[in-house]
Coordinates of C-alpha atoms in Angstrom, one line a residue:
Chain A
X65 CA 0.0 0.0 0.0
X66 CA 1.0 3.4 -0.7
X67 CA 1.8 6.3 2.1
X68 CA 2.4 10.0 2.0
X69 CA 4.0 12.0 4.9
X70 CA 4.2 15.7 5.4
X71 CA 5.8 16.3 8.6
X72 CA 4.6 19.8 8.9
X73 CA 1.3 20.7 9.9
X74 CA 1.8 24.5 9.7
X75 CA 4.7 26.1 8.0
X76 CA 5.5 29.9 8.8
X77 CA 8.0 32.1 6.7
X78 CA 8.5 36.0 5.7
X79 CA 8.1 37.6 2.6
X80 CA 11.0 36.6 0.5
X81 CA 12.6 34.0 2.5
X82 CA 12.9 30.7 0.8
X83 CA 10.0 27.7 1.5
X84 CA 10.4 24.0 1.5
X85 CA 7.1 22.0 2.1
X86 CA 8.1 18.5 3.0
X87 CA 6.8 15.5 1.3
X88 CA 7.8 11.4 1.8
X89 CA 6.0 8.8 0.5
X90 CA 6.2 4.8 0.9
X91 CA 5.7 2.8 -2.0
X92 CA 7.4 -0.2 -3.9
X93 CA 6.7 1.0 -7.2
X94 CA 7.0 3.5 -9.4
X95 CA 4.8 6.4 -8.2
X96 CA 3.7 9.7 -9.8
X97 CA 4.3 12.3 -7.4
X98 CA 2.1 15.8 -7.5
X99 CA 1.7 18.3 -5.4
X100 CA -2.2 20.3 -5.2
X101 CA -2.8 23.8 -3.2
X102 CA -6.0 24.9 -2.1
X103 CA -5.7 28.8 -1.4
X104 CA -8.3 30.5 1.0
X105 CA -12.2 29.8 -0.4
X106 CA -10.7 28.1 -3.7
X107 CA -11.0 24.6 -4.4
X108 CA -7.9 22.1 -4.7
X109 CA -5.7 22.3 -7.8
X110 CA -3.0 20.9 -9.2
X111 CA 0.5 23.2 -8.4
X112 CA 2.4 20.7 -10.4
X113 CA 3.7 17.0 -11.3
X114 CA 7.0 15.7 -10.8
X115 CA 7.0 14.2 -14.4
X116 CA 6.5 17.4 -16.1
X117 CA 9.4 18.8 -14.7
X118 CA 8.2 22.3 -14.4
X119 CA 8.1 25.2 -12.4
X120 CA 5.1 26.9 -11.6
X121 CA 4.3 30.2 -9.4
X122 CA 8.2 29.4 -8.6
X123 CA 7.7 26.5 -6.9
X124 CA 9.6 23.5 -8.0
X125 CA 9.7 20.0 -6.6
X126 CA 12.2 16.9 -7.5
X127 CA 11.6 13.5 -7.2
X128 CA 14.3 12.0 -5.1
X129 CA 13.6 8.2 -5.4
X130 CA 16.9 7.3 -3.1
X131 CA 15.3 9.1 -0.2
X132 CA 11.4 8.5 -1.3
X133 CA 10.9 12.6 -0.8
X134 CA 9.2 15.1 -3.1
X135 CA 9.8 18.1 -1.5
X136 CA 8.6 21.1 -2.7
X137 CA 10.9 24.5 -3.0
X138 CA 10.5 27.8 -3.9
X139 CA 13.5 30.6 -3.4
X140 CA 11.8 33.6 -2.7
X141 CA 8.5 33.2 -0.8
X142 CA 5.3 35.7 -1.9
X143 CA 2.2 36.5 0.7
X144 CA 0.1 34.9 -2.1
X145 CA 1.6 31.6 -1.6
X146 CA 0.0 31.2 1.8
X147 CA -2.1 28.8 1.0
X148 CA -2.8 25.0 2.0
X149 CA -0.5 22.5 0.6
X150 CA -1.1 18.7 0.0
X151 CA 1.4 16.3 -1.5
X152 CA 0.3 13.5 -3.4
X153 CA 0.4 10.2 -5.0
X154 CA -0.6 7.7 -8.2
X155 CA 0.6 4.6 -8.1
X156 CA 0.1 3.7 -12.0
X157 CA -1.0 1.6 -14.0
X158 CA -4.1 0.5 -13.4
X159 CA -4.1 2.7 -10.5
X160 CA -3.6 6.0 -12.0
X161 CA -6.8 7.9 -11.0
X162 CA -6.2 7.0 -7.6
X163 CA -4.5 9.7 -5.5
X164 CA -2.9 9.3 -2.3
X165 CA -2.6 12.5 -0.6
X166 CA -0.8 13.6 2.4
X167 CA -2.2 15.5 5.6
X168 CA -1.2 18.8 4.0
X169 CA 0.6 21.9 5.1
X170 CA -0.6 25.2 6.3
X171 CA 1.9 27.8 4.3
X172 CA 1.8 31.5 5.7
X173 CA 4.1 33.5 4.4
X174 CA 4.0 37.2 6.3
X175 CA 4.4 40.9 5.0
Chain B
X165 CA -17.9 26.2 -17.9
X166 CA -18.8 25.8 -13.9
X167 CA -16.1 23.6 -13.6
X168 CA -16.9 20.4 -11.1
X169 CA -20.5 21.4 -9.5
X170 CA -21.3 19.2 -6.4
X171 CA -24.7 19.4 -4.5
X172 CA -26.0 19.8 -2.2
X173 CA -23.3 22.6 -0.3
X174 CA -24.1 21.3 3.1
X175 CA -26.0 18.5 4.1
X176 CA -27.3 17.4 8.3
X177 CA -28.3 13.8 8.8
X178 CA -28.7 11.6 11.5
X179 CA -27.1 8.4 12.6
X180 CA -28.5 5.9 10.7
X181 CA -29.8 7.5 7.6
X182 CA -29.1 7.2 4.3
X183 CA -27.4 10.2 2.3
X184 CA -26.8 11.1 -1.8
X185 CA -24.6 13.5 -2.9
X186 CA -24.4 14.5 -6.2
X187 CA -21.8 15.7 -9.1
X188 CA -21.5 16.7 -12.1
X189 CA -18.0 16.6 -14.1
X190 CA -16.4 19.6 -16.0
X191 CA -17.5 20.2 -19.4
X192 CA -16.2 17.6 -21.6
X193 CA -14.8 14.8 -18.5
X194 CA -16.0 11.3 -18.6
X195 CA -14.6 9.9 -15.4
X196 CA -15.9 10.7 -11.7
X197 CA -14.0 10.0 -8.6
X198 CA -14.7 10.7 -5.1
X199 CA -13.0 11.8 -2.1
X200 CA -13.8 12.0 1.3
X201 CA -12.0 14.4 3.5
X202 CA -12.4 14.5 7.1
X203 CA -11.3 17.3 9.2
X204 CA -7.6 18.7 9.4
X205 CA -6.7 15.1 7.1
X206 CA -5.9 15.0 3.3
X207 CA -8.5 13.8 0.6
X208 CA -8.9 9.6 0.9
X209 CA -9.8 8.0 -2.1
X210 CA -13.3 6.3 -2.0
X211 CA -13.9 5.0 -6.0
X212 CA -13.7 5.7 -9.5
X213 CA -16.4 5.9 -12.3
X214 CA -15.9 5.3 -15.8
X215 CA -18.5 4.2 -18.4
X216 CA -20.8 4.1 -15.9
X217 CA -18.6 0.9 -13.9
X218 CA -17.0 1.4 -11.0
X219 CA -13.4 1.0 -12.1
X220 CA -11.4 1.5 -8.9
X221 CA -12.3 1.1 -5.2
X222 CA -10.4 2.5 -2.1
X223 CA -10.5 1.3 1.1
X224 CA -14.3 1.7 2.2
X225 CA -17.1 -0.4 3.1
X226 CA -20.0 -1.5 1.1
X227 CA -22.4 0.8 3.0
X228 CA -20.2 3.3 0.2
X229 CA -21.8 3.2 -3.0
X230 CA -22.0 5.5 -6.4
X231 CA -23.6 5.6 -9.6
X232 CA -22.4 7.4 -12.6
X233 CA -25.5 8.3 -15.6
X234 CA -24.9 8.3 -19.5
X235 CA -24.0 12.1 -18.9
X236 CA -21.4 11.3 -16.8
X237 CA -22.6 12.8 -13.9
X238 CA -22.3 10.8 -10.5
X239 CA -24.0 10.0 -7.3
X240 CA -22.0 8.8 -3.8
X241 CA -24.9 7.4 -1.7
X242 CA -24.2 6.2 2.0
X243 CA -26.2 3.9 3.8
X244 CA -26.4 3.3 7.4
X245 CA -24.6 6.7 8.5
X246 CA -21.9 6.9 11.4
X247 CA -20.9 10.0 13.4
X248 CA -17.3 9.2 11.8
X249 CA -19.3 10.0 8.1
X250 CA -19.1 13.4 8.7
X251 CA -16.7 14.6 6.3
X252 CA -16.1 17.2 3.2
X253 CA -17.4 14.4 0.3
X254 CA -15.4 15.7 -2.6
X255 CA -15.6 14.9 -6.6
X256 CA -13.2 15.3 -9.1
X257 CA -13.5 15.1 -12.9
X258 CA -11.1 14.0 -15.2
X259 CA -11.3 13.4 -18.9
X260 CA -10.6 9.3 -19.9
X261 CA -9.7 6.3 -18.0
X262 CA -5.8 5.2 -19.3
X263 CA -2.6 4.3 -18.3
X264 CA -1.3 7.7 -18.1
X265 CA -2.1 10.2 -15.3
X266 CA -4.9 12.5 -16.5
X267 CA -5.4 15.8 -14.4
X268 CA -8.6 15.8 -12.0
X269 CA -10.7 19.0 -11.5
X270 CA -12.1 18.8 -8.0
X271 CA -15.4 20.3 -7.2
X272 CA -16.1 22.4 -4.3
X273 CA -17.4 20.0 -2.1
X274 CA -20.0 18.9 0.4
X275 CA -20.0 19.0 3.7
X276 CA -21.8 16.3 5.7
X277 CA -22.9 15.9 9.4
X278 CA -24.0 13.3 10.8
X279 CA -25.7 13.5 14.6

């Protein structure tokens, strides 16, 4: 079965500092990895995929398979990012519409 | 395009009752899935509906059911509620049913108490 941790319920950071939102996941496979943001009264969305390999808003996350994390980074935090943050997972194949998501992370990034 | 609609908002129901909630899938979707999220936890995966077949179950019981209609719109019913129902039911739409991830559009969501 497949797992996904975030350690951090509630992540605080100033205006231009730099933000990483932890994310680890158990799984034998091969997983998809995405991570989705809900900001305040919005409903959830995808912020990106790790197979896309892109960077959105100026977040960007890396699959690191040796230390099953997807942790997601951006350099220079913006008060519109404070939003919540869930991690998630597809386990292929078959499995793909399936998402495994994490417990999420509060992100509020002060003025 | 609405996007993912989901009805009703809110929803109050007693122990024991039976609930439906109901979605309909962004303009041009074909496959439903359901979420439930309880409070302070992460979406859990309850099933998948494609073609009108439930094509993938998560980790529920049978007193967890759903329907999807030749418009592809969806129905999660519950039978037999528990306090620990009470939840943010949430649908997502996304287009197909493959081996390759396809994006899903969640709907807003409704809350149910149970009492």
């Amino acid at each position: 079965a497949q797992r996904v941790t975030q350690p951090e319920k509630l992540l605080s950071v100033f205006k231009g500092a730099p933000v990483e939102l932890k994310c680890n996941y158990s799984y034998s496979g091969s997983p998809e990895l995405f991570w989705y943001v809900q900001y305040s009264r919005q409903r959830l969305q995808l912020l990106l995929r790790h197979i896309s390999r892109e960077s959105i808003k100026g977040f960007t996350a890396d699959l690191n398979k040796g230390e099953t994390s997807f942790h997601l980074k951006k350099p220079f935090a913006q008060e519109e990012d404070s939003a919540m943050y869930y991690c998630a997972l597809s386990a292929g194949g078959t499995s793909y519409g399936k998402l495994t998501f994490g417990q999420g992370t509060i992100l509020t990034v002060h003025p | 395009d609405a996007g993912v609609t989901q009805s009703p908002t809110h929803l109050i129901k007693t122990r024991g009752q039976q609930v439906t909630l109901r979605c309909s899938p962004k303009s041009g979707h074909d496959t439903v899935s359901w979420y439930q999220q309880a409070l302070g936890q992460g979406p859990q995966f309850i099933f998948q509906y494609y073609e009108e077949e439930e094509r993938q179950r998560g980790n529920f019981p049978d007193r967890f059911s759903g329907h999807q209609f030749p418009n592809y719109s969806s129905e999660l019913n519950v039978n037999a509620l528990l306090l620990g129902d009470s939840a943010l039911y949430l649908c997502a739409s996304s287009l197909g049913y493959s081996l390759t991830y396809n994006e899903q559009f969640f709907g807003p969501g409704t809350r149910l108490t149970v009492l």
